[in-house]
């Protein structure tokens, strides 16, 4: 990974932080994205100290906000003209309905729209890097929770406090990650940019600790009992970002460094196209 540049969201905690550390140790230049300035700077210092690398930097913004995502992309492009790997990892789940600043259900805004918008805004630079270096990679962190969204995504109720909340909203957002990855991979054929999605496993991180009630309690108990360490959860993410074994492979769903079949509905090209068109319409980016 020496000489390569990686941008990773959600890297101040959990598998994102673990992946950033591994990639920095491999010699990559790593730029992390965080929301809280104090926490992000502390994590950056920790990563530098632990990895022994000074090739780390950070960008700040709330990835549930379209304006902040745009600002992050603008800031990145003002500093860099190369991007070898984009890792879309930031995400969350909410036990109760919350609206994003743009008026969409928060889980969908953070877990999918962030992926779509940031990727599209950086796509020209990824393509340019692929032309010059032979390949660029997009890695989208999804979840096996997407299997629960058997009926697909309801794009007509993303502002409905009754119809979109809790695990239902989370599973739909994770299905969106897979649908987006498959559609993106097809659109990028021949460019040298590959796109893959993955399930990191059930990981003991701060994920879900913001949730209230039974759902939040269940997450915390299960994390203590059966969850894997963040370092283990980051393995497939790092593999897809760095390994020569997966060069040229695109449009796949991965778990434990192996390709797996995602849910049946995730292969529905009509669902993929509808999601793409919806995302393009509300962000104004195609």
PDB file of C-alpha atoms in Angstrom:
ATOM      1  CA  UNK A   1       0.000   0.000   0.000  1.00  0.00           C
ATOM      2  CA  UNK A   2       3.013   2.298  -0.050  1.00  0.00           C
ATOM      3  CA  UNK A   3       2.323   5.320  -2.203  1.00  0.00           C
ATOM      4  CA  UNK A   4      -1.443   4.750  -2.159  1.00  0.00           C
ATOM      5  CA  UNK A   5      -3.938   7.181  -0.702  1.00  0.00           C
ATOM      6  CA  UNK A   6      -6.996   5.989   1.244  1.00  0.00           C
ATOM      7  CA  UNK A   7     -10.017   7.977   2.423  1.00  0.00           C
ATOM      8  CA  UNK A   8     -12.089   6.262   5.109  1.00  0.00           C
ATOM      9  CA  UNK A   9     -15.249   7.475   6.810  1.00  0.00           C
ATOM     10  CA  UNK A  10     -16.348   6.464  10.284  1.00  0.00           C
ATOM     11  CA  UNK A  11     -12.727   5.982  11.291  1.00  0.00           C
ATOM     12  CA  UNK A  12     -12.809   7.393  14.820  1.00  0.00           C
ATOM     13  CA  UNK A  13     -14.157   4.171  16.303  1.00  0.00           C
ATOM     14  CA  UNK A  14     -14.661   0.465  15.732  1.00  0.00           C
ATOM     15  CA  UNK A  15     -13.754  -1.253  12.480  1.00  0.00           C
ATOM     16  CA  UNK A  16     -13.062   2.046  10.734  1.00  0.00           C
ATOM     17  CA  UNK A  17     -10.364   2.948  13.217  1.00  0.00           C
ATOM     18  CA  UNK A  18      -8.939  -0.586  13.145  1.00  0.00           C
ATOM     19  CA  UNK A  19      -8.825  -0.539   9.338  1.00  0.00           C
ATOM     20  CA  UNK A  20      -7.184   2.885   9.279  1.00  0.00           C
ATOM     21  CA  UNK A  21      -4.484   1.577  11.621  1.00  0.00           C
ATOM     22  CA  UNK A  22      -3.814  -1.538   9.524  1.00  0.00           C
ATOM     23  CA  UNK A  23      -3.634   0.440   6.280  1.00  0.00           C
ATOM     24  CA  UNK A  24      -1.321   3.033   7.837  1.00  0.00           C
ATOM     25  CA  UNK A  25       0.965   0.215   9.023  1.00  0.00           C
ATOM     26  CA  UNK A  26       1.034  -1.039   5.425  1.00  0.00           C
ATOM     27  CA  UNK A  27       2.422   2.319   4.340  1.00  0.00           C
ATOM     28  CA  UNK A  28      -0.701   3.905   2.887  1.00  0.00           C
ATOM     29  CA  UNK A  29      -1.457   7.587   3.295  1.00  0.00           C
ATOM     30  CA  UNK A  30      -4.722   7.521   5.242  1.00  0.00           C
ATOM     31  CA  UNK A  31      -7.239  10.354   5.551  1.00  0.00           C
ATOM     32  CA  UNK A  32      -9.942   9.737   8.145  1.00  0.00           C
ATOM     33  CA  UNK A  33     -13.309  11.481   8.321  1.00  0.00           C
ATOM     34  CA  UNK A  34     -14.847  12.338  11.676  1.00  0.00           C
ATOM     35  CA  UNK A  35     -17.646  14.496  12.984  1.00  0.00           C
ATOM     36  CA  UNK A  36     -16.232  15.707  16.309  1.00  0.00           C
ATOM     37  CA  UNK A  37     -13.047  17.784  15.983  1.00  0.00           C
ATOM     38  CA  UNK A  38     -11.610  16.960  19.409  1.00  0.00           C
ATOM     39  CA  UNK A  39     -12.245  13.224  19.099  1.00  0.00           C
ATOM     40  CA  UNK A  40     -10.996  13.073  15.506  1.00  0.00           C
ATOM     41  CA  UNK A  41      -7.739  14.847  16.339  1.00  0.00           C
ATOM     42  CA  UNK A  42      -7.192  12.505  19.304  1.00  0.00           C
ATOM     43  CA  UNK A  43      -7.791   9.440  17.131  1.00  0.00           C
ATOM     44  CA  UNK A  44      -5.374  10.823  14.543  1.00  0.00           C
ATOM     45  CA  UNK A  45      -2.669  11.202  17.191  1.00  0.00           C
ATOM     46  CA  UNK A  46      -3.354   7.673  18.442  1.00  0.00           C
ATOM     47  CA  UNK A  47      -3.127   6.250  14.928  1.00  0.00           C
ATOM     48  CA  UNK A  48       0.140   8.052  14.263  1.00  0.00           C
ATOM     49  CA  UNK A  49       1.633   6.854  17.522  1.00  0.00           C
ATOM     50  CA  UNK A  50       0.507   3.246  17.149  1.00  0.00           C
ATOM     51  CA  UNK A  51       1.260   2.868  13.441  1.00  0.00           C
ATOM     52  CA  UNK A  52       4.541   4.770  13.484  1.00  0.00           C
ATOM     53  CA  UNK A  53       3.372   6.640  10.396  1.00  0.00           C
ATOM     54  CA  UNK A  54       3.000  10.380   9.922  1.00  0.00           C
ATOM     55  CA  UNK A  55       1.102   9.918   6.653  1.00  0.00           C
ATOM     56  CA  UNK A  56      -2.274  10.509   8.235  1.00  0.00           C
ATOM     57  CA  UNK A  57      -4.687  13.400   8.011  1.00  0.00           C
ATOM     58  CA  UNK A  58      -8.332  14.115   8.755  1.00  0.00           C
ATOM     59  CA  UNK A  59     -11.435  15.850   7.421  1.00  0.00           C
ATOM     60  CA  UNK A  60     -14.395  16.988   9.497  1.00  0.00           C
ATOM     61  CA  UNK A  61     -18.100  16.891   8.787  1.00  0.00           C
ATOM     62  CA  UNK A  62     -21.496  15.431   9.613  1.00  0.00           C
ATOM     63  CA  UNK A  63     -22.035  12.768   6.965  1.00  0.00           C
ATOM     64  CA  UNK A  64     -25.814  12.797   7.422  1.00  0.00           C
ATOM     65  CA  UNK A  65     -25.821  16.326   5.940  1.00  0.00           C
ATOM     66  CA  UNK A  66     -25.603  16.807   2.173  1.00  0.00           C
ATOM     67  CA  UNK A  67     -23.897  20.156   2.685  1.00  0.00           C
ATOM     68  CA  UNK A  68     -21.237  18.641   4.943  1.00  0.00           C
ATOM     69  CA  UNK A  69     -20.611  15.745   2.561  1.00  0.00           C
ATOM     70  CA  UNK A  70     -20.089  18.261  -0.232  1.00  0.00           C
ATOM     71  CA  UNK A  71     -17.745  20.295   1.965  1.00  0.00           C
ATOM     72  CA  UNK A  72     -15.712  17.175   2.786  1.00  0.00           C
ATOM     73  CA  UNK A  73     -15.386  16.337  -0.906  1.00  0.00           C
ATOM     74  CA  UNK A  74     -14.414  19.899  -1.800  1.00  0.00           C
ATOM     75  CA  UNK A  75     -11.802  19.980   0.960  1.00  0.00           C
ATOM     76  CA  UNK A  76     -10.374  16.635  -0.128  1.00  0.00           C
ATOM     77  CA  UNK A  77     -10.161  17.690  -3.772  1.00  0.00           C
ATOM     78  CA  UNK A  78      -8.536  20.997  -2.842  1.00  0.00           C
ATOM     79  CA  UNK A  79      -5.688  19.067  -1.202  1.00  0.00           C
ATOM     80  CA  UNK A  80      -5.367  15.946  -3.355  1.00  0.00           C
ATOM     81  CA  UNK A  81      -5.572  14.937  -7.009  1.00  0.00           C
ATOM     82  CA  UNK A  82      -5.342  11.211  -6.343  1.00  0.00           C
ATOM     83  CA  UNK A  83      -7.536   8.666  -4.524  1.00  0.00           C
ATOM     84  CA  UNK A  84      -6.666   4.975  -4.654  1.00  0.00           C
ATOM     85  CA  UNK A  85      -9.234   3.664  -2.186  1.00  0.00           C
ATOM     86  CA  UNK A  86     -12.502   5.129  -0.905  1.00  0.00           C
ATOM     87  CA  UNK A  87     -13.913   3.263   2.096  1.00  0.00           C
ATOM     88  CA  UNK A  88     -17.510   4.145   2.905  1.00  0.00           C
ATOM     89  CA  UNK A  89     -17.855   2.902   6.465  1.00  0.00           C
ATOM     90  CA  UNK A  90     -19.656   5.553   8.559  1.00  0.00           C
ATOM     91  CA  UNK A  91     -23.076   4.479   9.770  1.00  0.00           C
ATOM     92  CA  UNK A  92     -25.449   4.197  12.684  1.00  0.00           C
ATOM     93  CA  UNK A  93     -28.809   2.837  13.799  1.00  0.00           C
ATOM     94  CA  UNK A  94     -31.497   4.725  15.690  1.00  0.00           C
ATOM     95  CA  UNK A  95     -34.239   3.151  17.772  1.00  0.00           C
ATOM     96  CA  UNK A  96     -36.579   6.094  17.197  1.00  0.00           C
ATOM     97  CA  UNK A  97     -37.335   8.178  14.134  1.00  0.00           C
ATOM     98  CA  UNK A  98     -35.005  11.105  13.565  1.00  0.00           C
ATOM     99  CA  UNK A  99     -34.939  13.416  10.594  1.00  0.00           C
ATOM    100  CA  UNK A 100     -31.705  14.555   9.026  1.00  0.00           C
ATOM    101  CA  UNK A 101     -31.044  18.225   8.396  1.00  0.00           C
ATOM    102  CA  UNK A 102     -32.211  17.612   4.823  1.00  0.00           C
ATOM    103  CA  UNK A 103     -35.501  16.086   5.988  1.00  0.00           C
ATOM    104  CA  UNK A 104     -34.841  12.385   5.435  1.00  0.00           C
ATOM    105  CA  UNK A 105     -34.873   9.520   7.908  1.00  0.00           C
ATOM    106  CA  UNK A 106     -31.517   9.725   9.658  1.00  0.00           C
ATOM    107  CA  UNK A 107     -30.450   6.091   9.213  1.00  0.00           C
ATOM    108  CA  UNK A 108     -31.019   6.261   5.453  1.00  0.00           C
ATOM    109  CA  UNK A 109     -29.359   9.669   5.168  1.00  0.00           C
ATOM    110  CA  UNK A 110     -26.244   8.595   7.045  1.00  0.00           C
ATOM    111  CA  UNK A 111     -25.962   4.971   5.933  1.00  0.00           C
ATOM    112  CA  UNK A 112     -26.830   5.338   2.245  1.00  0.00           C
ATOM    113  CA  UNK A 113     -27.056   8.916   0.993  1.00  0.00           C
ATOM    114  CA  UNK A 114     -23.643   9.657   2.476  1.00  0.00           C
ATOM    115  CA  UNK A 115     -22.163   6.713   0.517  1.00  0.00           C
ATOM    116  CA  UNK A 116     -23.847   7.774  -2.717  1.00  0.00           C
ATOM    117  CA  UNK A 117     -23.046  11.462  -2.570  1.00  0.00           C
ATOM    118  CA  UNK A 118     -19.439  11.222  -1.379  1.00  0.00           C
ATOM    119  CA  UNK A 119     -18.653   8.526  -3.942  1.00  0.00           C
ATOM    120  CA  UNK A 120     -20.153  10.442  -6.848  1.00  0.00           C
ATOM    121  CA  UNK A 121     -18.393  13.667  -5.875  1.00  0.00           C
ATOM    122  CA  UNK A 122     -15.024  11.874  -5.784  1.00  0.00           C
ATOM    123  CA  UNK A 123     -15.626   9.611  -8.765  1.00  0.00           C
ATOM    124  CA  UNK A 124     -13.696  11.640 -11.343  1.00  0.00           C
ATOM    125  CA  UNK A 125     -10.611  11.529  -9.130  1.00  0.00           C
ATOM    126  CA  UNK A 126     -11.012   7.778  -8.604  1.00  0.00           C
ATOM    127  CA  UNK A 127     -11.273   7.296 -12.379  1.00  0.00           C
ATOM    128  CA  UNK A 128      -8.220   9.469 -12.981  1.00  0.00           C
ATOM    129  CA  UNK A 129      -6.239   7.484 -10.416  1.00  0.00           C
ATOM    130  CA  UNK A 130      -7.344   4.216 -12.015  1.00  0.00           C
ATOM    131  CA  UNK A 131      -6.177   5.451 -15.424  1.00  0.00           C
ATOM    132  CA  UNK A 132      -2.782   6.447 -14.061  1.00  0.00           C
ATOM    133  CA  UNK A 133      -2.204   3.644 -11.551  1.00  0.00           C
ATOM    134  CA  UNK A 134      -4.114   0.740 -13.085  1.00  0.00           C
ATOM    135  CA  UNK A 135      -6.915   0.504 -10.530  1.00  0.00           C
ATOM    136  CA  UNK A 136      -8.858   2.341  -7.838  1.00  0.00           C
ATOM    137  CA  UNK A 137     -11.192   0.755  -5.311  1.00  0.00           C
ATOM    138  CA  UNK A 138     -14.464   1.591  -3.591  1.00  0.00           C
ATOM    139  CA  UNK A 139     -15.328  -0.465  -0.505  1.00  0.00           C
ATOM    140  CA  UNK A 140     -18.830  -0.142   0.927  1.00  0.00           C
ATOM    141  CA  UNK A 141     -19.492  -1.522   4.408  1.00  0.00           C
ATOM    142  CA  UNK A 142     -22.939  -3.120   4.485  1.00  0.00           C
ATOM    143  CA  UNK A 143     -24.316  -5.770   6.861  1.00  0.00           C
ATOM    144  CA  UNK A 144     -26.088  -9.111   6.853  1.00  0.00           C
ATOM    145  CA  UNK A 145     -28.976  -7.098   8.282  1.00  0.00           C
ATOM    146  CA  UNK A 146     -29.839  -6.339   4.663  1.00  0.00           C
ATOM    147  CA  UNK A 147     -31.325  -9.851   4.397  1.00  0.00           C
ATOM    148  CA  UNK A 148     -34.172  -8.673   6.652  1.00  0.00           C
ATOM    149  CA  UNK A 149     -35.314  -6.098   4.078  1.00  0.00           C
ATOM    150  CA  UNK A 150     -37.055  -8.791   2.040  1.00  0.00           C
ATOM    151  CA  UNK A 151     -39.507  -6.420   0.407  1.00  0.00           C
ATOM    152  CA  UNK A 152     -36.897  -3.925  -0.702  1.00  0.00           C
ATOM    153  CA  UNK A 153     -36.722  -0.244   0.121  1.00  0.00           C
ATOM    154  CA  UNK A 154     -39.725   2.007   0.550  1.00  0.00           C
ATOM    155  CA  UNK A 155     -38.531   5.223  -1.037  1.00  0.00           C
ATOM    156  CA  UNK A 156     -41.919   6.881  -0.486  1.00  0.00           C
ATOM    157  CA  UNK A 157     -41.805   6.997   3.335  1.00  0.00           C
ATOM    158  CA  UNK A 158     -38.335   8.259   4.212  1.00  0.00           C
ATOM    159  CA  UNK A 159     -39.840  11.183   6.095  1.00  0.00           C
ATOM    160  CA  UNK A 160     -42.497   9.099   7.839  1.00  0.00           C
ATOM    161  CA  UNK A 161     -41.953   8.739  11.579  1.00  0.00           C
ATOM    162  CA  UNK A 162     -44.146   5.618  11.673  1.00  0.00           C
ATOM    163  CA  UNK A 163     -42.940   3.755   8.597  1.00  0.00           C
ATOM    164  CA  UNK A 164     -39.190   4.211   8.886  1.00  0.00           C
ATOM    165  CA  UNK A 165     -37.410   3.702  12.191  1.00  0.00           C
ATOM    166  CA  UNK A 166     -35.454   1.159  14.227  1.00  0.00           C
ATOM    167  CA  UNK A 167     -34.167  -2.093  12.773  1.00  0.00           C
ATOM    168  CA  UNK A 168     -36.471  -1.822   9.774  1.00  0.00           C
ATOM    169  CA  UNK A 169     -34.806   1.424   8.713  1.00  0.00           C
ATOM    170  CA  UNK A 170     -31.356   0.000   9.409  1.00  0.00           C
ATOM    171  CA  UNK A 171     -31.903  -3.168   7.371  1.00  0.00           C
ATOM    172  CA  UNK A 172     -33.218  -1.118   4.443  1.00  0.00           C
ATOM    173  CA  UNK A 173     -30.215   1.195   4.592  1.00  0.00           C
ATOM    174  CA  UNK A 174     -27.861  -1.798   4.520  1.00  0.00           C
ATOM    175  CA  UNK A 175     -29.756  -3.213   1.534  1.00  0.00           C
ATOM    176  CA  UNK A 176     -29.267   0.174  -0.100  1.00  0.00           C
ATOM    177  CA  UNK A 177     -25.492  -0.250   0.319  1.00  0.00           C
ATOM    178  CA  UNK A 178     -25.588  -3.503  -1.653  1.00  0.00           C
ATOM    179  CA  UNK A 179     -27.983  -2.230  -4.340  1.00  0.00           C
ATOM    180  CA  UNK A 180     -25.811   0.864  -4.771  1.00  0.00           C
ATOM    181  CA  UNK A 181     -22.619  -1.199  -4.999  1.00  0.00           C
ATOM    182  CA  UNK A 182     -23.977  -3.468  -7.726  1.00  0.00           C
ATOM    183  CA  UNK A 183     -25.334  -0.605  -9.809  1.00  0.00           C
ATOM    184  CA  UNK A 184     -22.137   1.393  -9.320  1.00  0.00           C
ATOM    185  CA  UNK A 185     -19.940  -1.535 -10.359  1.00  0.00           C
ATOM    186  CA  UNK A 186     -21.832  -1.930 -13.635  1.00  0.00           C
ATOM    187  CA  UNK A 187     -21.634   1.775 -14.382  1.00  0.00           C
ATOM    188  CA  UNK A 188     -17.880   1.733 -13.781  1.00  0.00           C
ATOM    189  CA  UNK A 189     -17.085  -1.202 -16.058  1.00  0.00           C
ATOM    190  CA  UNK A 190     -14.053  -0.412 -18.168  1.00  0.00           C
ATOM    191  CA  UNK A 191     -12.867   2.499 -16.001  1.00  0.00           C
ATOM    192  CA  UNK A 192     -10.497   0.543 -13.762  1.00  0.00           C
ATOM    193  CA  UNK A 193     -12.511   1.497 -10.675  1.00  0.00           C
ATOM    194  CA  UNK A 194     -13.924  -1.502  -8.799  1.00  0.00           C
ATOM    195  CA  UNK A 195     -16.681  -1.455  -6.181  1.00  0.00           C
ATOM    196  CA  UNK A 196     -17.477  -4.123  -3.604  1.00  0.00           C
ATOM    197  CA  UNK A 197     -19.678  -4.441  -0.509  1.00  0.00           C
ATOM    198  CA  UNK A 198     -19.049  -6.433   2.653  1.00  0.00           C
ATOM    199  CA  UNK A 199     -20.487  -7.695   5.906  1.00  0.00           C
ATOM    200  CA  UNK A 200     -17.938  -7.155   8.713  1.00  0.00           C
ATOM    201  CA  UNK A 201     -19.684  -9.471  11.153  1.00  0.00           C
ATOM    202  CA  UNK A 202     -21.244  -8.538  14.473  1.00  0.00           C
ATOM    203  CA  UNK A 203     -18.559  -6.402  16.066  1.00  0.00           C
ATOM    204  CA  UNK A 204     -18.098  -5.111  19.608  1.00  0.00           C
ATOM    205  CA  UNK A 205     -17.894  -1.364  18.985  1.00  0.00           C
ATOM    206  CA  UNK A 206     -19.774   1.758  19.981  1.00  0.00           C
ATOM    207  CA  UNK A 207     -22.324   0.963  17.283  1.00  0.00           C
ATOM    208  CA  UNK A 208     -25.882   0.982  18.590  1.00  0.00           C
ATOM    209  CA  UNK A 209     -25.016   2.527  21.933  1.00  0.00           C
ATOM    210  CA  UNK A 210     -27.078   5.577  21.010  1.00  0.00           C
ATOM    211  CA  UNK A 211     -30.222   3.457  20.799  1.00  0.00           C
ATOM    212  CA  UNK A 212     -32.737   3.457  23.613  1.00  0.00           C
ATOM    213  CA  UNK A 213     -35.021   0.831  25.105  1.00  0.00           C
ATOM    214  CA  UNK A 214     -34.975  -2.898  24.427  1.00  0.00           C
ATOM    215  CA  UNK A 215     -33.200  -2.562  21.098  1.00  0.00           C
ATOM    216  CA  UNK A 216     -30.291  -0.647  22.604  1.00  0.00           C
ATOM    217  CA  UNK A 217     -30.016  -3.012  25.576  1.00  0.00           C
ATOM    218  CA  UNK A 218     -30.067  -6.061  23.310  1.00  0.00           C
ATOM    219  CA  UNK A 219     -27.227  -4.701  21.196  1.00  0.00           C
ATOM    220  CA  UNK A 220     -25.030  -4.064  24.237  1.00  0.00           C
ATOM    221  CA  UNK A 221     -25.684  -7.500  25.772  1.00  0.00           C
ATOM    222  CA  UNK A 222     -25.037  -9.339  22.501  1.00  0.00           C
ATOM    223  CA  UNK A 223     -21.861  -7.355  21.905  1.00  0.00           C
ATOM    224  CA  UNK A 224     -20.502  -8.557  25.249  1.00  0.00           C
ATOM    225  CA  UNK A 225     -21.511 -12.173  24.620  1.00  0.00           C
ATOM    226  CA  UNK A 226     -20.847 -12.985  20.963  1.00  0.00           C
ATOM    227  CA  UNK A 227     -19.388 -10.011  19.113  1.00  0.00           C
ATOM    228  CA  UNK A 228     -15.979 -10.100  17.456  1.00  0.00           C
ATOM    229  CA  UNK A 229     -13.222  -7.593  18.142  1.00  0.00           C
ATOM    230  CA  UNK A 230     -12.967  -4.523  15.853  1.00  0.00           C
ATOM    231  CA  UNK A 231      -9.645  -5.823  14.509  1.00  0.00           C
ATOM    232  CA  UNK A 232     -11.383  -9.002  13.337  1.00  0.00           C
ATOM    233  CA  UNK A 233     -14.303  -7.049  11.922  1.00  0.00           C
ATOM    234  CA  UNK A 234     -11.909  -4.888   9.908  1.00  0.00           C
ATOM    235  CA  UNK A 235     -10.153  -7.811   8.220  1.00  0.00           C
ATOM    236  CA  UNK A 236     -12.403  -8.063   5.157  1.00  0.00           C
ATOM    237  CA  UNK A 237     -12.486  -4.295   4.773  1.00  0.00           C
ATOM    238  CA  UNK A 238      -8.680  -4.129   4.754  1.00  0.00           C
ATOM    239  CA  UNK A 239      -8.510  -7.154   2.428  1.00  0.00           C
ATOM    240  CA  UNK A 240     -10.755  -5.506  -0.168  1.00  0.00           C
ATOM    241  CA  UNK A 241      -8.849  -2.239   0.119  1.00  0.00           C
ATOM    242  CA  UNK A 242      -5.367  -3.681  -0.178  1.00  0.00           C
ATOM    243  CA  UNK A 243      -5.058  -7.258  -1.402  1.00  0.00           C
ATOM    244  CA  UNK A 244      -3.680  -8.105  -4.847  1.00  0.00           C
ATOM    245  CA  UNK A 245      -5.893 -11.220  -4.728  1.00  0.00           C
ATOM    246  CA  UNK A 246      -9.009  -9.143  -5.404  1.00  0.00           C
ATOM    247  CA  UNK A 247      -7.575  -6.925  -8.143  1.00  0.00           C
ATOM    248  CA  UNK A 248     -10.144  -6.446 -10.890  1.00  0.00           C
ATOM    249  CA  UNK A 249     -12.981  -8.093  -8.952  1.00  0.00           C
ATOM    250  CA  UNK A 250     -16.036  -5.858  -8.775  1.00  0.00           C
ATOM    251  CA  UNK A 251     -19.727  -5.903  -7.926  1.00  0.00           C
ATOM    252  CA  UNK A 252     -19.483  -8.612  -5.240  1.00  0.00           C
ATOM    253  CA  UNK A 253     -20.621  -9.072  -1.646  1.00  0.00           C
ATOM    254  CA  UNK A 254     -18.032 -10.339   0.833  1.00  0.00           C
ATOM    255  CA  UNK A 255     -17.830 -11.845   4.304  1.00  0.00           C
ATOM    256  CA  UNK A 256     -14.703 -13.125   6.061  1.00  0.00           C
ATOM    257  CA  UNK A 257     -12.575 -12.393   2.982  1.00  0.00           C
ATOM    258  CA  UNK A 258     -14.723 -14.593   0.738  1.00  0.00           C
ATOM    259  CA  UNK A 259     -17.438 -13.843  -1.783  1.00  0.00           C
ATOM    260  CA  UNK A 260     -20.952 -14.671  -0.650  1.00  0.00           C
ATOM    261  CA  UNK A 261     -24.361 -14.359  -2.221  1.00  0.00           C
ATOM    262  CA  UNK A 262     -26.338 -11.400  -0.925  1.00  0.00           C
ATOM    263  CA  UNK A 263     -30.127 -11.348  -0.555  1.00  0.00           C
ATOM    264  CA  UNK A 264     -32.233 -12.206  -3.582  1.00  0.00           C
ATOM    265  CA  UNK A 265     -33.786  -8.762  -3.787  1.00  0.00           C
ATOM    266  CA  UNK A 266     -30.345  -7.108  -3.836  1.00  0.00           C
ATOM    267  CA  UNK A 267     -29.871  -8.482  -7.366  1.00  0.00           C
ATOM    268  CA  UNK A 268     -33.097  -6.855  -8.591  1.00  0.00           C
ATOM    269  CA  UNK A 269     -31.899  -4.383 -11.210  1.00  0.00           C
ATOM    270  CA  UNK A 270     -35.152  -2.467 -11.087  1.00  0.00           C
ATOM    271  CA  UNK A 271     -34.626  -1.858  -7.355  1.00  0.00           C
ATOM    272  CA  UNK A 272     -31.044  -0.828  -8.048  1.00  0.00           C
ATOM    273  CA  UNK A 273     -32.084   1.616 -10.752  1.00  0.00           C
ATOM    274  CA  UNK A 274     -34.904   3.125  -8.705  1.00  0.00           C
ATOM    275  CA  UNK A 275     -32.584   3.709  -5.772  1.00  0.00           C
ATOM    276  CA  UNK A 276     -29.973   5.300  -8.044  1.00  0.00           C
ATOM    277  CA  UNK A 277     -32.517   7.612  -9.674  1.00  0.00           C
ATOM    278  CA  UNK A 278     -33.963   8.593  -6.295  1.00  0.00           C
ATOM    279  CA  UNK A 279     -30.506   9.303  -4.860  1.00  0.00           C
ATOM    280  CA  UNK A 280     -29.545  11.338  -7.916  1.00  0.00           C
ATOM    281  CA  UNK A 281     -32.762  13.360  -7.752  1.00  0.00           C
ATOM    282  CA  UNK A 282     -32.515  14.365  -4.109  1.00  0.00           C
ATOM    283  CA  UNK A 283     -28.786  15.140  -4.174  1.00  0.00           C
ATOM    284  CA  UNK A 284     -28.687  16.699  -7.636  1.00  0.00           C
ATOM    285  CA  UNK A 285     -25.634  14.537  -8.450  1.00  0.00           C
ATOM    286  CA  UNK A 286     -25.749  11.895 -11.189  1.00  0.00           C
TER     287      UNK A 286
END
